[in-house]
């Protein structure tokens, strides 16, 4: 029937009067510094400048807010993980990763550790959506280190017997350093 109005897929209400990306960045910094459990609604509102209704209408529940912040944090981590995953220089790729990590640890967020690692220690990590993100990041770290060290072996920079377990040892050192920083 052509006389019926078309259903609109738009949500009712006014358009957002805030920059969603900026708000999400502020939520990442808050969750990273305070941790999921410690970050209060009042702190989220203060960090974002949003009302409670706008915050939850935009992002959903607190676990959904964490899911969005983890996804953003992992996107930020691409710059750090890229040399490991897609580099061409073996040990130089590992050094670039460690230099990036060192710069983070020496920067203003240095005492915050790693948002992903901190989240794995929280009961919220039993939420399947949260766990999928934390597992993805930790797997990227593991496989990225393995790939870079394999390139180093292929280039003759490491012996095959040495690189076999070195990726896990470096990953453990990285995670331990970030946990200690917290």
mmCIF file of C-alpha atoms in Angstrom:
data_model
loop_
_atom_site.group_PDB
_atom_site.id
_atom_site.type_symbol
_atom_site.label_atom_id
_atom_site.label_comp_id
_atom_site.label_asym_id
_atom_site.label_seq_id
_atom_site.Cartn_x
_atom_site.Cartn_y
_atom_site.Cartn_z
ATOM 1 C CA UNK A 1 0.000 0.000 0.000
ATOM 2 C CA UNK A 2 1.710 3.105 -1.181
ATOM 3 C CA UNK A 3 -0.367 5.421 0.993
ATOM 4 C CA UNK A 4 1.295 4.246 4.245
ATOM 5 C CA UNK A 5 4.115 6.381 5.636
ATOM 6 C CA UNK A 6 7.598 4.877 5.575
ATOM 7 C CA UNK A 7 9.012 3.746 8.911
ATOM 8 C CA UNK A 8 11.905 5.960 9.950
ATOM 9 C CA UNK A 9 15.130 4.356 11.140
ATOM 10 C CA UNK A 10 16.184 7.570 12.869
ATOM 11 C CA UNK A 11 16.006 7.758 16.619
ATOM 12 C CA UNK A 12 13.638 10.387 17.948
ATOM 13 C CA UNK A 13 14.955 13.456 19.668
ATOM 14 C CA UNK A 14 17.518 16.137 19.072
ATOM 15 C CA UNK A 15 20.882 15.448 17.484
ATOM 16 C CA UNK A 16 23.767 14.961 19.882
ATOM 17 C CA UNK A 17 25.347 18.212 21.005
ATOM 18 C CA UNK A 18 28.628 16.624 21.998
ATOM 19 C CA UNK A 19 31.574 15.000 20.289
ATOM 20 C CA UNK A 20 31.113 11.262 20.828
ATOM 21 C CA UNK A 21 34.773 10.513 20.073
ATOM 22 C CA UNK A 22 35.979 13.059 22.620
ATOM 23 C CA UNK A 23 33.589 11.700 25.239
ATOM 24 C CA UNK A 24 34.770 8.155 24.539
ATOM 25 C CA UNK A 25 38.404 9.255 24.845
ATOM 26 C CA UNK A 26 37.635 10.774 28.258
ATOM 27 C CA UNK A 27 35.930 7.561 29.356
ATOM 28 C CA UNK A 28 38.976 5.549 28.266
ATOM 29 C CA UNK A 29 41.267 7.739 30.330
ATOM 30 C CA UNK A 30 38.969 7.463 33.349
ATOM 31 C CA UNK A 31 38.603 3.676 33.141
ATOM 32 C CA UNK A 32 42.329 3.333 32.517
ATOM 33 C CA UNK A 33 43.269 5.463 35.528
ATOM 34 C CA UNK A 34 40.605 4.359 37.994
ATOM 35 C CA UNK A 35 39.678 0.883 36.789
ATOM 36 C CA UNK A 36 36.237 -0.371 35.930
ATOM 37 C CA UNK A 37 35.051 -1.113 39.459
ATOM 38 C CA UNK A 38 36.384 2.123 40.941
ATOM 39 C CA UNK A 39 35.076 4.463 38.227
ATOM 40 C CA UNK A 40 31.839 5.902 39.553
ATOM 41 C CA UNK A 41 28.897 7.321 37.676
ATOM 42 C CA UNK A 42 29.710 10.779 39.082
ATOM 43 C CA UNK A 43 33.276 10.496 37.773
ATOM 44 C CA UNK A 44 32.037 9.410 34.338
ATOM 45 C CA UNK A 45 29.656 12.379 34.256
ATOM 46 C CA UNK A 46 32.382 14.789 35.393
ATOM 47 C CA UNK A 47 34.883 13.431 32.850
ATOM 48 C CA UNK A 48 32.453 13.629 29.949
ATOM 49 C CA UNK A 49 30.333 16.631 30.872
ATOM 50 C CA UNK A 50 27.236 14.602 30.001
ATOM 51 C CA UNK A 51 24.071 14.119 31.976
ATOM 52 C CA UNK A 52 23.384 10.662 33.322
ATOM 53 C CA UNK A 53 20.576 10.083 30.831
ATOM 54 C CA UNK A 54 22.736 11.150 27.883
ATOM 55 C CA UNK A 55 25.669 9.008 28.986
ATOM 56 C CA UNK A 56 23.609 5.852 29.338
ATOM 57 C CA UNK A 57 21.443 6.557 26.291
ATOM 58 C CA UNK A 58 24.594 6.990 24.221
ATOM 59 C CA UNK A 59 26.663 4.084 25.523
ATOM 60 C CA UNK A 60 24.286 1.840 27.465
ATOM 61 C CA UNK A 61 25.073 0.106 30.740
ATOM 62 C CA UNK A 62 28.348 0.418 32.613
ATOM 63 C CA UNK A 63 29.628 -2.865 31.081
ATOM 64 C CA UNK A 64 28.685 -1.503 27.638
ATOM 65 C CA UNK A 65 30.641 1.670 28.441
ATOM 66 C CA UNK A 66 33.635 -0.499 29.340
ATOM 67 C CA UNK A 67 33.218 -2.458 26.115
ATOM 68 C CA UNK A 68 33.341 0.779 24.100
ATOM 69 C CA UNK A 69 36.358 2.051 26.057
ATOM 70 C CA UNK A 70 38.235 -1.229 25.604
ATOM 71 C CA UNK A 71 37.580 -1.151 21.862
ATOM 72 C CA UNK A 72 38.944 2.419 21.721
ATOM 73 C CA UNK A 73 41.964 1.535 23.889
ATOM 74 C CA UNK A 74 42.775 -1.418 21.623
ATOM 75 C CA UNK A 75 42.497 0.861 18.595
ATOM 76 C CA UNK A 76 44.986 3.210 20.292
ATOM 77 C CA UNK A 77 47.268 0.223 20.931
ATOM 78 C CA UNK A 78 47.452 -0.480 17.200
ATOM 79 C CA UNK A 79 50.358 1.974 16.956
ATOM 80 C CA UNK A 80 52.219 -0.041 19.571
ATOM 81 C CA UNK A 81 51.330 -3.491 18.209
ATOM 82 C CA UNK A 82 51.803 -2.707 14.501
ATOM 83 C CA UNK A 83 55.615 -3.020 14.526
ATOM 84 C CA UNK A 84 55.264 -6.469 16.028
ATOM 85 C CA UNK A 85 52.490 -7.687 13.766
ATOM 86 C CA UNK A 86 53.476 -6.079 10.469
ATOM 87 C CA UNK A 87 57.104 -5.043 10.791
ATOM 88 C CA UNK A 88 59.965 -6.247 8.652
ATOM 89 C CA UNK A 89 62.946 -5.784 10.921
ATOM 90 C CA UNK A 90 62.933 -8.550 13.534
ATOM 91 C CA UNK A 91 64.599 -7.344 16.712
ATOM 92 C CA UNK A 92 64.228 -3.712 15.640
ATOM 93 C CA UNK A 93 60.453 -4.259 15.599
ATOM 94 C CA UNK A 94 60.604 -5.584 19.163
ATOM 95 C CA UNK A 95 62.748 -2.609 20.174
ATOM 96 C CA UNK A 96 60.213 -0.207 18.601
ATOM 97 C CA UNK A 97 57.415 -1.884 20.564
ATOM 98 C CA UNK A 98 59.397 -1.686 23.817
ATOM 99 C CA UNK A 99 60.286 1.961 23.151
ATOM 100 C CA UNK A 100 56.605 2.760 22.659
ATOM 101 C CA UNK A 101 55.771 0.927 25.876
ATOM 102 C CA UNK A 102 58.517 2.766 27.742
ATOM 103 C CA UNK A 103 57.206 6.120 26.515
ATOM 104 C CA UNK A 104 53.748 5.193 27.808
ATOM 105 C CA UNK A 105 55.131 4.145 31.176
ATOM 106 C CA UNK A 106 57.090 7.386 31.473
ATOM 107 C CA UNK A 107 54.112 9.497 30.390
ATOM 108 C CA UNK A 108 51.137 10.819 32.328
ATOM 109 C CA UNK A 109 49.318 7.462 32.182
ATOM 110 C CA UNK A 110 52.384 5.497 33.289
ATOM 111 C CA UNK A 111 50.982 4.606 36.686
ATOM 112 C CA UNK A 112 47.734 3.380 35.141
ATOM 113 C CA UNK A 113 49.333 0.219 33.768
ATOM 114 C CA UNK A 114 47.322 -1.419 30.990
ATOM 115 C CA UNK A 115 43.549 -1.055 30.751
ATOM 116 C CA UNK A 116 43.235 -4.505 29.189
ATOM 117 C CA UNK A 117 45.375 -6.264 31.782
ATOM 118 C CA UNK A 118 43.622 -4.420 34.607
ATOM 119 C CA UNK A 119 40.255 -5.480 33.182
ATOM 120 C CA UNK A 120 41.300 -9.133 33.019
ATOM 121 C CA UNK A 121 41.720 -8.981 36.798
ATOM 122 C CA UNK A 122 38.178 -7.666 37.342
ATOM 123 C CA UNK A 123 35.077 -9.875 37.648
ATOM 124 C CA UNK A 124 33.535 -7.928 34.732
ATOM 125 C CA UNK A 125 35.906 -9.917 32.502
ATOM 126 C CA UNK A 126 33.452 -12.828 32.800
ATOM 127 C CA UNK A 127 31.106 -10.845 30.521
ATOM 128 C CA UNK A 128 31.585 -12.540 27.132
ATOM 129 C CA UNK A 129 31.830 -9.240 25.224
ATOM 130 C CA UNK A 130 34.474 -7.875 27.591
ATOM 131 C CA UNK A 131 36.402 -11.151 27.649
ATOM 132 C CA UNK A 132 36.414 -11.292 23.838
ATOM 133 C CA UNK A 133 38.134 -7.894 23.752
ATOM 134 C CA UNK A 134 40.674 -8.651 26.479
ATOM 135 C CA UNK A 135 41.445 -12.028 24.893
ATOM 136 C CA UNK A 136 41.852 -10.388 21.478
ATOM 137 C CA UNK A 137 44.375 -7.873 22.799
ATOM 138 C CA UNK A 138 46.372 -10.451 24.744
ATOM 139 C CA UNK A 139 46.420 -12.762 21.711
ATOM 140 C CA UNK A 140 47.569 -9.910 19.464
ATOM 141 C CA UNK A 141 50.373 -9.171 21.911
ATOM 142 C CA UNK A 142 51.418 -12.830 22.003
ATOM 143 C CA UNK A 143 51.242 -13.470 18.263
ATOM 144 C CA UNK A 144 52.812 -10.100 17.454
ATOM 145 C CA UNK A 145 55.807 -10.819 19.660
ATOM 146 C CA UNK A 146 56.029 -14.316 18.175
ATOM 147 C CA UNK A 147 55.938 -12.947 14.617
ATOM 148 C CA UNK A 148 58.612 -10.318 15.303
ATOM 149 C CA UNK A 149 60.887 -12.853 16.979
ATOM 150 C CA UNK A 150 60.347 -15.294 14.100
ATOM 151 C CA UNK A 151 61.429 -12.548 11.707
ATOM 152 C CA UNK A 152 64.484 -12.024 13.917
ATOM 153 C CA UNK A 153 65.236 -15.754 13.690
ATOM 154 C CA UNK A 154 64.750 -15.728 9.919
ATOM 155 C CA UNK A 155 67.170 -12.798 9.690
ATOM 156 C CA UNK A 156 69.761 -14.643 11.782
ATOM 157 C CA UNK A 157 69.415 -12.285 14.744
ATOM 158 C CA UNK A 158 68.314 -15.089 17.101
ATOM 159 C CA UNK A 159 68.854 -18.803 17.216
ATOM 160 C CA UNK A 160 65.688 -20.865 16.574
ATOM 161 C CA UNK A 161 65.906 -22.467 20.011
ATOM 162 C CA UNK A 162 66.048 -19.060 21.676
ATOM 163 C CA UNK A 163 63.110 -17.452 19.902
ATOM 164 C CA UNK A 164 60.765 -20.378 20.581
ATOM 165 C CA UNK A 165 59.976 -19.367 24.173
ATOM 166 C CA UNK A 166 61.232 -15.807 24.116
ATOM 167 C CA UNK A 167 57.885 -14.379 22.944
ATOM 168 C CA UNK A 168 56.133 -15.707 26.038
ATOM 169 C CA UNK A 169 58.930 -14.461 28.296
ATOM 170 C CA UNK A 170 58.827 -10.961 26.774
ATOM 171 C CA UNK A 171 55.031 -10.890 26.985
ATOM 172 C CA UNK A 172 55.208 -11.919 30.649
ATOM 173 C CA UNK A 173 57.746 -9.158 31.257
ATOM 174 C CA UNK A 174 55.573 -6.577 29.510
ATOM 175 C CA UNK A 175 52.444 -7.570 31.408
ATOM 176 C CA UNK A 176 54.368 -7.727 34.671
ATOM 177 C CA UNK A 177 55.842 -4.270 34.085
ATOM 178 C CA UNK A 178 52.416 -2.836 33.353
ATOM 179 C CA UNK A 179 50.893 -4.553 36.381
ATOM 180 C CA UNK A 180 53.703 -3.226 38.555
ATOM 181 C CA UNK A 181 53.212 0.272 37.166
ATOM 182 C CA UNK A 182 49.621 0.172 38.392
#
